[in-house]
PDB file of C-alpha atoms in Angstrom:
ATOM      1  CA  UNK A  19       7.620 -20.212  -0.789  1.00 72.00           C
ATOM      2  CA  UNK A  20       8.410 -16.545  -2.187  1.00 79.00           C
ATOM      3  CA  UNK A  21       6.164 -16.881  -5.353  1.00 86.00           C
ATOM      4  CA  UNK A  22       2.636 -16.557  -3.074  1.00 90.00           C
ATOM      5  CA  UNK A  23       3.768 -12.989  -1.544  1.00 85.00           C
ATOM      6  CA  UNK A  24       4.141 -12.441  -5.094  1.00 86.00           C
ATOM      7  CA  UNK A  25       1.170 -13.354  -6.812  1.00 90.00           C
ATOM      8  CA  UNK A  26      -1.171 -11.829  -3.589  1.00 92.00           C
ATOM      9  CA  UNK A  27       1.317  -8.440  -3.817  1.00 90.00           C
ATOM     10  CA  UNK A  28       0.372  -8.685  -8.074  1.00 92.00           C
ATOM     11  CA  UNK A  29      -2.981  -9.607  -7.431  1.00 94.00           C
ATOM     12  CA  UNK A  30      -3.889  -6.957  -5.057  1.00 95.00           C
ATOM     13  CA  UNK A  31      -1.897  -3.696  -7.604  1.00 93.00           C
ATOM     14  CA  UNK A  32      -4.014  -5.533 -10.595  1.00 93.00           C
ATOM     15  CA  UNK A  33      -7.057  -4.519  -8.792  1.00 94.00           C
ATOM     16  CA  UNK A  34      -6.188  -1.503  -7.365  1.00 91.00           C
ATOM     17  CA  UNK A  35      -5.555  -0.802 -10.795  1.00 88.00           C
ATOM     18  CA  UNK A  36      -8.927  -2.851 -12.547  1.00 88.00           C
ATOM     19  CA  UNK A  37     -11.158  -0.475  -9.616  1.00 86.00           C
ATOM     20  CA  UNK A  38      -9.478   3.150  -9.427  1.00 82.00           C
ATOM     21  CA  UNK A  39      -8.837   2.896 -13.649  1.00 81.00           C
ATOM     22  CA  UNK A  40     -10.214   0.261 -15.802  1.00 81.00           C
ATOM     23  CA  UNK A  41     -13.807  -0.472 -14.178  1.00 79.00           C
ATOM     24  CA  UNK A  42     -15.179   3.001 -13.720  1.00 75.00           C
ATOM     25  CA  UNK A  43     -14.621   4.161 -17.400  1.00 74.00           C
ATOM     26  CA  UNK A  44     -16.223   1.014 -18.374  1.00 72.00           C
ATOM     27  CA  UNK A  45     -19.488   0.859 -16.767  1.00 71.00           C
ATOM     28  CA  UNK A  46     -19.783   4.428 -16.786  1.00 69.00           C
ATOM     29  CA  UNK A  47     -19.238   4.334 -20.994  1.00 66.00           C
ATOM     30  CA  UNK A  48     -22.047   1.896 -21.327  1.00 73.00           C
ATOM     31  CA  UNK A  49     -24.399   3.657 -19.712  1.00 69.00           C
ATOM     32  CA  UNK A  50     -23.765   6.638 -21.848  1.00 67.00           C
ATOM     33  CA  UNK A  51     -23.754   8.987 -19.708  1.00 68.00           C
ATOM     34  CA  UNK A  52     -20.837  11.686 -20.701  1.00 71.00           C
ATOM     35  CA  UNK A  53     -17.557  11.116 -18.314  1.00 70.00           C
ATOM     36  CA  UNK A  54     -16.317  13.457 -15.454  1.00 72.00           C
ATOM     37  CA  UNK A  55     -13.534  13.674 -15.723  1.00 76.00           C
ATOM     38  CA  UNK A  56     -12.353  11.048 -12.815  1.00 71.00           C
ATOM     39  CA  UNK A  57     -13.828   8.505 -15.160  1.00 68.00           C
ATOM     40  CA  UNK A  58     -12.276   9.782 -18.114  1.00 72.00           C
ATOM     41  CA  UNK A  59      -8.828   8.947 -17.339  1.00 74.00           C
ATOM     42  CA  UNK A  60      -8.211   5.300 -16.958  1.00 72.00           C
ATOM     43  CA  UNK A  61      -4.188   5.334 -16.476  1.00 74.00           C
ATOM     44  CA  UNK A  62      -3.320   5.887 -20.467  1.00 77.00           C
ATOM     45  CA  UNK A  63      -2.549   2.231 -20.498  1.00 80.00           C
ATOM     46  CA  UNK A  64      -2.240   0.665 -24.258  1.00 84.00           C
ATOM     47  CA  UNK A  65      -5.063  -2.859 -25.364  1.00 83.00           C
ATOM     48  CA  UNK A  66      -2.115  -5.286 -26.157  1.00 88.00           C
ATOM     49  CA  UNK A  67      -4.065  -7.734 -28.742  1.00 92.00           C
ATOM     50  CA  UNK A  68      -7.490  -5.555 -27.762  1.00 86.00           C
ATOM     51  CA  UNK A  69      -7.468  -5.778 -23.564  1.00 87.00           C
ATOM     52  CA  UNK A  70      -6.089  -3.685 -21.606  1.00 86.00           C
ATOM     53  CA  UNK A  71      -6.353  -5.754 -18.807  1.00 88.00           C
ATOM     54  CA  UNK A  72      -3.847  -8.002 -20.812  1.00 92.00           C
ATOM     55  CA  UNK A  73      -1.270  -4.570 -20.972  1.00 92.00           C
ATOM     56  CA  UNK A  74      -1.874  -4.283 -17.229  1.00 91.00           C
ATOM     57  CA  UNK A  75      -1.680  -7.499 -15.779  1.00 93.00           C
ATOM     58  CA  UNK A  76       1.620  -7.794 -18.779  1.00 94.00           C
ATOM     59  CA  UNK A  77       2.705  -4.466 -16.862  1.00 92.00           C
ATOM     60  CA  UNK A  78       2.477  -6.270 -13.289  1.00 93.00           C
ATOM     61  CA  UNK A  79       4.585  -9.389 -13.762  1.00 91.00           C
ATOM     62  CA  UNK A  80       7.834  -7.472 -15.364  1.00 93.00           C
ATOM     63  CA  UNK A  81       6.709  -5.155 -12.747  1.00 91.00           C
ATOM     64  CA  UNK A  82       6.937  -8.526  -9.678  1.00 88.00           C
ATOM     65  CA  UNK A  83       9.460 -10.686 -11.477  1.00 86.00           C
ATOM     66  CA  UNK A  84      12.065  -8.277 -12.450  1.00 91.00           C
ATOM     67  CA  UNK A  85      11.741  -4.957  -9.513  1.00 89.00           C
ATOM     68  CA  UNK A  86      10.507  -6.783  -7.142  1.00 86.00           C
ATOM     69  CA  UNK A  87      13.460  -8.696  -6.621  1.00 83.00           C
ATOM     70  CA  UNK A  88      16.367  -6.361  -6.387  1.00 87.00           C
ATOM     71  CA  UNK A  89      14.038  -3.911  -4.545  1.00 86.00           C
ATOM     72  CA  UNK A  90      13.774  -6.107  -1.821  1.00 82.00           C
ATOM     73  CA  UNK A  91      17.663  -6.281  -0.816  1.00 84.00           C
ATOM     74  CA  UNK A  92      17.662  -2.935   0.188  1.00 85.00           C
ATOM     75  CA  UNK A  93      14.656  -2.411   1.965  1.00 85.00           C
ATOM     76  CA  UNK A  94      14.020  -5.755   2.968  1.00 85.00           C
ATOM     77  CA  UNK A  95      17.427  -7.089   3.673  1.00 87.00           C
ATOM     78  CA  UNK A  96      18.629  -4.204   5.447  1.00 88.00           C
ATOM     79  CA  UNK A  97      15.750  -4.479   8.301  1.00 88.00           C
ATOM     80  CA  UNK A  98      15.933  -7.987   8.347  1.00 90.00           C
ATOM     81  CA  UNK A  99      19.986  -8.197   9.326  1.00 93.00           C
ATOM     82  CA  UNK A 100      18.985  -4.492  12.060  1.00 91.00           C
ATOM     83  CA  UNK A 101      16.471  -7.025  13.008  1.00 89.00           C
ATOM     84  CA  UNK A 102      19.400  -9.809  13.861  1.00 93.00           C
ATOM     85  CA  UNK A 103      22.005  -7.872  15.248  1.00 93.00           C
ATOM     86  CA  UNK A 104      19.870  -6.623  17.118  1.00 90.00           C
ATOM     87  CA  UNK A 105      18.816  -9.967  18.902  1.00 91.00           C
ATOM     88  CA  UNK A 106      22.316 -11.252  18.261  1.00 93.00           C
ATOM     89  CA  UNK A 107      24.149  -8.245  20.879  1.00 92.00           C
ATOM     90  CA  UNK A 108      20.761  -6.919  23.546  1.00 87.00           C
ATOM     91  CA  UNK A 109      18.549 -10.631  23.615  1.00 87.00           C
ATOM     92  CA  UNK A 110      15.682 -10.944  23.254  1.00 84.00           C
ATOM     93  CA  UNK A 111      14.511  -9.451  26.176  1.00 80.00           C
ATOM     94  CA  UNK A 112      12.607  -6.055  26.345  1.00 76.00           C
ATOM     95  CA  UNK A 113      10.448  -4.326  29.022  1.00 79.00           C
ATOM     96  CA  UNK A 114       6.219  -3.643  28.679  1.00 82.00           C
ATOM     97  CA  UNK A 115       6.232  -0.542  29.648  1.00 81.00           C
ATOM     98  CA  UNK A 116       2.338   0.821  29.126  1.00 82.00           C
ATOM     99  CA  UNK A 117       0.815   4.905  29.404  1.00 75.00           C
ATOM    100  CA  UNK A 118       0.434   6.365  32.839  1.00 72.00           C
ATOM    101  CA  UNK A 119      -3.242   6.343  32.689  1.00 69.00           C
ATOM    102  CA  UNK A 120      -5.301   9.626  33.718  1.00 65.00           C
ATOM    103  CA  UNK A 121      -5.397   9.556  37.610  1.00 67.00           C
ATOM    104  CA  UNK A 122      -7.272  13.046  38.471  1.00 67.00           C
ATOM    105  CA  UNK A 123     -10.250  14.986  37.174  1.00 63.00           C
ATOM    106  CA  UNK A 124     -12.462  14.149  34.116  1.00 66.00           C
ATOM    107  CA  UNK A 125     -10.859  15.841  31.463  1.00 62.00           C
ATOM    108  CA  UNK A 126     -14.213  18.100  29.710  1.00 62.00           C
ATOM    109  CA  UNK A 127     -11.558  19.048  26.790  1.00 62.00           C
ATOM    110  CA  UNK A 128      -8.542  18.493  25.379  1.00 60.00           C
ATOM    111  CA  UNK A 129      -7.718  22.518  24.450  1.00 59.00           C
ATOM    112  CA  UNK A 130      -8.464  21.655  21.155  1.00 58.00           C
ATOM    113  CA  UNK A 131     -11.056  23.915  21.158  1.00 57.00           C
ATOM    114  CA  UNK A 132     -10.445  26.509  23.664  1.00 59.00           C
ATOM    115  CA  UNK A 133     -10.737  30.169  22.077  1.00 59.00           C
ATOM    116  CA  UNK A 134      -7.292  31.464  23.187  1.00 56.00           C
ATOM    117  CA  UNK A 135      -8.743  35.398  23.312  1.00 56.00           C
ATOM    118  CA  UNK A 136      -9.906  36.497  26.552  1.00 54.00           C
TER     119      UNK A 136
END
């Protein structure tokens, strides 16, 4: 069950990097137009076996396989323990309070566009 979220995170990271850096430079280079500053910055990804995508996949797989697990301890375990402790001590009961509704005259301005000058 843990493999599915890992793969979804890895896929999202790959698509983000590819759409933001790799694909814009490749598309602009095909057109023969001079590269803008944004399109020239392709993340400085060095090609592995002639492919920048392969390098990107390798980096993301390393992040997911080696670094994501240890980061789940401080960021995931702490929140889970706090939530379980709260339910253990206070129970699973809560009071839902809605926001107060305006019942007076209609508001024509929130005051953000008002000038403070007399």
